[in-house]
CSV table of C-alpha atoms in Angstrom, one decimal:
chain,number,residue,atom,x,y,z
A,1,MET,CA,-6.7,-15.9,-17.4
A,2,SER,CA,-9.1,-13.5,-19.1
A,3,GLY,CA,-11.8,-11.2,-18.0
A,4,SER,CA,-10.8,-7.0,-17.6
A,5,ASP,CA,-11.5,-4.7,-15.0
A,6,TYR,CA,-14.9,-4.6,-14.1
A,7,SER,CA,-15.9,-8.3,-16.9
A,8,THR,CA,-18.9,-10.2,-16.3
A,9,SER,CA,-16.8,-12.9,-18.7
A,10,HIS,CA,-14.0,-14.7,-17.2
A,11,LYS,CA,-12.3,-17.3,-19.3
A,12,LEU,CA,-9.3,-19.4,-18.3
A,13,PHE,CA,-6.8,-20.9,-21.1
A,14,ASP,CA,-4.2,-23.7,-21.4
A,15,TYR,CA,-0.5,-23.2,-22.4
A,16,GLU,CA,-1.9,-23.9,-26.2
A,17,GLY,CA,-4.5,-21.2,-26.5
A,18,SER,CA,-7.6,-22.8,-25.8
A,19,ILE,CA,-10.0,-22.4,-23.3
A,20,LYS,CA,-10.1,-24.4,-20.2
A,21,TRP,CA,-13.4,-23.0,-19.2
A,22,GLU,CA,-15.4,-20.0,-19.0
A,23,LYS,CA,-17.5,-18.5,-16.2
A,24,HIS,CA,-20.1,-15.5,-16.4
A,25,LEU,CA,-20.6,-13.7,-13.5
A,26,GLY,CA,-21.5,-10.7,-12.0
A,27,TYR,CA,-19.3,-7.4,-12.2
A,28,THR,CA,-16.1,-8.4,-10.8
A,29,SER,CA,-13.0,-6.2,-10.5
A,30,ARG,CA,-10.0,-8.4,-10.2
A,31,GLN,CA,-8.9,-12.3,-10.3
A,32,HIS,CA,-5.5,-13.6,-8.4
A,33,ILE,CA,-4.4,-16.8,-10.0
A,34,SER,CA,-2.0,-18.7,-7.2
A,35,GLU,CA,1.7,-19.0,-8.6
A,36,ASN,CA,1.3,-22.5,-9.1
A,37,GLY,CA,-1.7,-21.9,-10.9
A,38,LYS,CA,-3.9,-24.5,-8.8
A,39,LEU,CA,-5.8,-21.8,-7.6
A,40,ILE,CA,-7.6,-18.9,-9.2
A,41,VAL,CA,-9.4,-16.0,-6.9
A,42,ILE,CA,-12.4,-13.5,-8.2
A,43,ASP,CA,-14.0,-10.6,-6.5
A,44,GLU,CA,-17.5,-10.4,-7.7
A,45,GLU,CA,-20.0,-8.0,-7.0
A,46,SER,CA,-17.3,-5.8,-4.1
A,47,SER,CA,-18.8,-8.1,-1.6
A,48,ARG,CA,-17.8,-11.9,-2.9
A,49,LEU,CA,-14.7,-13.4,-3.2
A,50,THR,CA,-15.0,-17.0,-5.3
A,51,ALA,CA,-11.8,-19.7,-4.9
A,52,TYR,CA,-12.1,-21.9,-8.4
A,53,ASN,CA,-9.6,-24.9,-9.0
A,54,ARG,CA,-8.0,-25.0,-12.6
A,55,GLU,CA,-11.1,-27.2,-13.5
A,56,GLY,CA,-13.4,-24.6,-13.2
A,57,ASP,CA,-14.7,-25.9,-9.6
A,58,ILE,CA,-16.0,-23.8,-6.7
A,59,VAL,CA,-13.5,-24.6,-3.9
A,60,TRP,CA,-14.8,-21.7,-1.7
A,61,LYS,CA,-16.5,-18.8,-1.2
A,62,TYR,CA,-17.1,-15.6,1.0
A,63,GLN,CA,-19.1,-13.6,1.0
A,64,ILE,CA,-19.3,-10.0,3.2
A,65,THR,CA,-22.2,-10.1,4.9
A,66,THR,CA,-22.1,-5.8,5.4
A,67,GLY,CA,-20.1,-3.5,3.4
A,68,ILE,CA,-18.0,-3.3,0.2
A,69,ILE,CA,-14.5,-4.8,-0.1
A,70,GLN,CA,-11.6,-1.8,-1.1
A,71,SER,CA,-8.9,-4.3,-1.9
A,72,TRP,CA,-7.8,-7.6,-1.5
A,73,SER,CA,-4.4,-9.6,-1.9
A,74,ALA,CA,-3.8,-13.2,-2.4
A,75,SER,CA,-0.5,-15.0,-1.2
A,76,ARG,CA,1.6,-16.2,-4.2
A,77,ASP,CA,0.2,-20.2,-3.0
A,78,GLY,CA,-3.2,-19.1,-2.6
A,79,ARG,CA,-3.5,-20.1,1.0
A,80,TYR,CA,-4.0,-16.6,2.1
A,81,VAL,CA,-6.4,-13.7,1.0
A,82,ALA,CA,-5.8,-10.3,3.3
A,83,VAL,CA,-9.2,-8.3,2.7
A,84,ALA,CA,-9.9,-4.2,3.8
A,85,VAL,CA,-13.6,-3.9,3.8
A,86,PHE,CA,-15.5,-0.8,4.4
A,87,ASP,CA,-18.3,-1.7,6.6
A,88,TYR,CA,-21.1,0.9,7.0
A,89,MET,CA,-22.9,-1.3,9.3
A,90,ARG,CA,-20.1,-1.1,11.9
A,91,TRP,CA,-19.3,2.0,14.5
A,92,ARG,CA,-15.8,1.4,13.8
A,93,PRO,CA,-16.3,0.8,9.9
A,94,ASN,CA,-13.1,0.0,8.7
A,95,ARG,CA,-11.8,-3.5,8.8
A,96,LEU,CA,-8.8,-5.9,7.6
A,97,LEU,CA,-9.3,-9.6,7.5
A,98,LEU,CA,-7.3,-12.5,6.7
A,99,LEU,CA,-9.3,-15.8,5.1
A,100,GLU,CA,-7.4,-19.2,4.8
A,101,HIS,CA,-8.2,-21.5,2.6
A,102,GLY,CA,-11.7,-19.3,2.4
A,103,GLU,CA,-12.3,-19.5,6.0
A,104,THR,CA,-12.0,-16.4,8.2
A,105,VAL,CA,-8.6,-16.7,11.0
A,106,TRP,CA,-9.2,-13.1,12.4
A,107,ASP,CA,-11.1,-9.2,11.4
A,108,VAL,CA,-9.5,-6.6,12.7
A,109,TYR,CA,-10.4,-2.7,13.3
A,110,ARG,CA,-8.0,-1.0,10.6
A,111,VAL,CA,-7.0,2.8,10.4
A,112,GLY,CA,-7.2,4.9,7.1
A,113,ALA,CA,-10.8,5.4,5.8
A,114,VAL,CA,-10.2,4.6,2.3
A,115,ALA,CA,-7.9,0.8,1.6
A,116,VAL,CA,-5.7,2.3,-1.3
A,117,SER,CA,-3.0,-1.0,-1.5
A,118,LEU,CA,-3.2,-4.5,0.4
A,119,MET,CA,-0.2,-7.1,-0.2
A,120,VAL,CA,0.6,-10.8,1.9
A,121,SER,CA,4.2,-10.8,1.7
A,122,PRO,CA,6.0,-13.5,-0.6
A,123,ASN,CA,7.1,-15.4,2.6
A,124,ASN,CA,3.8,-15.4,4.2
A,125,LYS,CA,4.7,-13.8,7.4
A,126,PHE,CA,3.3,-10.4,7.4
A,127,ILE,CA,0.3,-7.7,5.4
A,128,VAL,CA,0.9,-4.4,4.4
A,129,LEU,CA,-2.0,-2.2,3.8
A,130,ALA,CA,-1.4,1.8,2.7
A,131,SER,CA,-4.5,3.2,3.3
A,132,TRP,CA,-5.8,7.0,3.0
A,133,ALA,CA,-7.6,9.3,5.5
A,134,GLU,CA,-7.2,13.4,4.7
A,135,PRO,CA,-5.2,14.1,5.1
A,136,PHE,CA,-2.9,11.6,5.7
A,137,THR,CA,-1.4,8.3,4.3
A,138,PHE,CA,-0.8,5.5,6.8
A,139,ILE,CA,1.3,2.3,5.7
A,140,THR,CA,0.4,-0.7,8.4
A,141,LEU,CA,2.4,-3.8,9.1
A,142,TYR,CA,0.4,-6.7,10.3
A,143,SER,CA,1.5,-10.1,11.3
A,144,ILE,CA,0.4,-12.9,9.7
A,145,ASN,CA,-1.8,-13.3,13.5
A,146,GLY,CA,-3.3,-9.7,12.7
A,147,GLU,CA,-1.0,-7.8,15.2
A,148,THR,CA,-0.3,-4.4,14.3
A,149,LEU,CA,3.7,-4.1,14.0
A,150,TRP,CA,3.6,-1.0,13.4
A,151,LEU,CA,2.1,2.1,11.4
A,152,LEU,CA,3.4,4.7,9.7
A,153,ARG,CA,1.9,8.4,9.0
């Protein structure tokens, strides 16, 4: 997969170096290829995640209707995508969502104004979020069910 940060063109190559497909998208900042190579997730315009299969067909799309994506992380198998959102239309604007196959599983308030780093654990059981709100840095561990297990400040 090629497409650097802030790119608008993404190409998927096969093992011989031939282009399998190319997508011209709006502003994109990151992409993730599942461990088995069957799912490619790309963030577009800081408000939409789109998953493609190896052939370049859209598997699912998820649109953030208010706010922007600050950080996101896909599980190794591509089943889950955790998304940290700053939602300027809400009284408590900092949200963490879990998507399963592109559908919202849960959506919770999170601490910290800026999501610095986010990761779905390799065993798909936990989500770790590092966030920041001056003067504190927070590390929060969530269960895959959205329960806050612990918070470190």
